């Protein structure tokens, strides 16, 4: 027979555990992600520095970049860890999303042969900036033909379209025109954007892109361009992220990138992204910068619902 104090103890434990699970679920945004490329450096604990992200990707079909690049992730001593689990999120709720970067013979990785997407991953991101010569650089017709092979290979997975730079419509229009003939299956539309103007203009562009193609958007790269002003980047994040979180036509978004190179400030006048202002993580340790702290804020919570309706 259970005594009253044991029953009360069991109820207390259940309440605390349930509350912790609820807090964990509400703390993380299903929309918010980060880009963690194989450059310039990943530190042990980087992904655990973010308490509000729900996903991440690395331009590959698999997360274990250290298998081909042993020094992809290093700890405080400058060496790769014996246990590489410290390079990844400790919270299983933060999921990895694989990407098929391009197709053989095209773009900046023409000979790359990534392994097939594993069964454990239910979503596949399509080609990276096929409209750019320095990225996957795939003609729309070739991309559509290859897409049919992709969807036949992954019939049960969610397929996210190729991600054009700058919400580019010319390439995407041509791709989808051929896709309509061939019978491509595309579940979401992806794009990249580096706003310089107002957040209103950026949201209008994204909404138009979504409506043009009749799909919700994965904004898989964005940052604040053409500014050295770190405060401007923070202000941009604080205005833009609540809008992304609460806009129905935005499905996912991810900042480019978690950590930049620790370069000197480029005063040439032709720079694109200021590394110092846009990096989310300190250059030497898994510590959030001012931009990182702003990005990590739980903008998806009701208290941050914007007054503007997108």
Short mmCIF file of N, CA and C in Angstrom, two decimals, residues 45-46 49 259 280-289 292-293:
data_model
loop_
_atom_site.label_atom_id
_atom_site.label_comp_id
_atom_site.label_asym_id
_atom_site.label_seq_id
_atom_site.Cartn_x
_atom_site.Cartn_y
_atom_site.Cartn_z
N UNK A 45 30.26 22.19 -28.58
CA UNK A 45 29.23 22.90 -27.84
C UNK A 45 28.56 24.03 -28.59
N UNK A 46 28.95 24.27 -29.83
CA UNK A 46 28.36 25.37 -30.60
C UNK A 46 26.83 25.30 -30.65
N UNK A 49 24.75 26.16 -27.69
CA UNK A 49 24.70 27.57 -27.28
C UNK A 49 23.35 28.18 -27.61
N UNK A 259 29.07 30.85 -37.47
CA UNK A 259 30.36 31.50 -37.19
C UNK A 259 31.06 31.83 -38.50
N UNK A 280 27.00 34.80 -35.34
CA UNK A 280 26.15 34.51 -34.18
C UNK A 280 26.97 34.01 -33.00
N UNK A 281 28.14 33.45 -33.29
CA UNK A 281 28.99 32.88 -32.25
C UNK A 281 30.33 33.59 -32.20
N UNK A 282 30.88 33.69 -31.00
CA UNK A 282 32.23 34.20 -30.83
C UNK A 282 33.19 33.40 -31.71
N UNK A 283 34.23 34.05 -32.20
CA UNK A 283 35.13 33.38 -33.13
C UNK A 283 35.93 32.24 -32.50
N UNK A 284 36.09 32.27 -31.18
CA UNK A 284 36.97 31.28 -30.56
C UNK A 284 36.28 30.31 -29.60
N UNK A 285 35.02 30.56 -29.27
CA UNK A 285 34.35 29.70 -28.30
C UNK A 285 32.85 29.66 -28.56
N UNK A 286 32.14 28.65 -28.00
CA UNK A 286 30.70 28.52 -28.22
C UNK A 286 29.90 29.49 -27.35
N UNK A 287 30.10 30.77 -27.60
CA UNK A 287 29.46 31.83 -26.84
C UNK A 287 28.74 32.75 -27.80
N UNK A 288 27.48 33.06 -27.51
CA UNK A 288 26.69 33.89 -28.40
C UNK A 288 27.17 35.34 -28.40
N UNK A 289 27.21 35.93 -29.60
CA UNK A 289 27.49 37.36 -29.74
C UNK A 289 26.19 38.14 -29.50
N UNK A 292 23.92 36.89 -31.96
CA UNK A 292 23.51 35.55 -31.57
C UNK A 292 22.45 35.55 -30.47
N UNK A 293 22.62 36.44 -29.50
CA UNK A 293 21.63 36.54 -28.42
C UNK A 293 20.29 37.03 -28.95
#
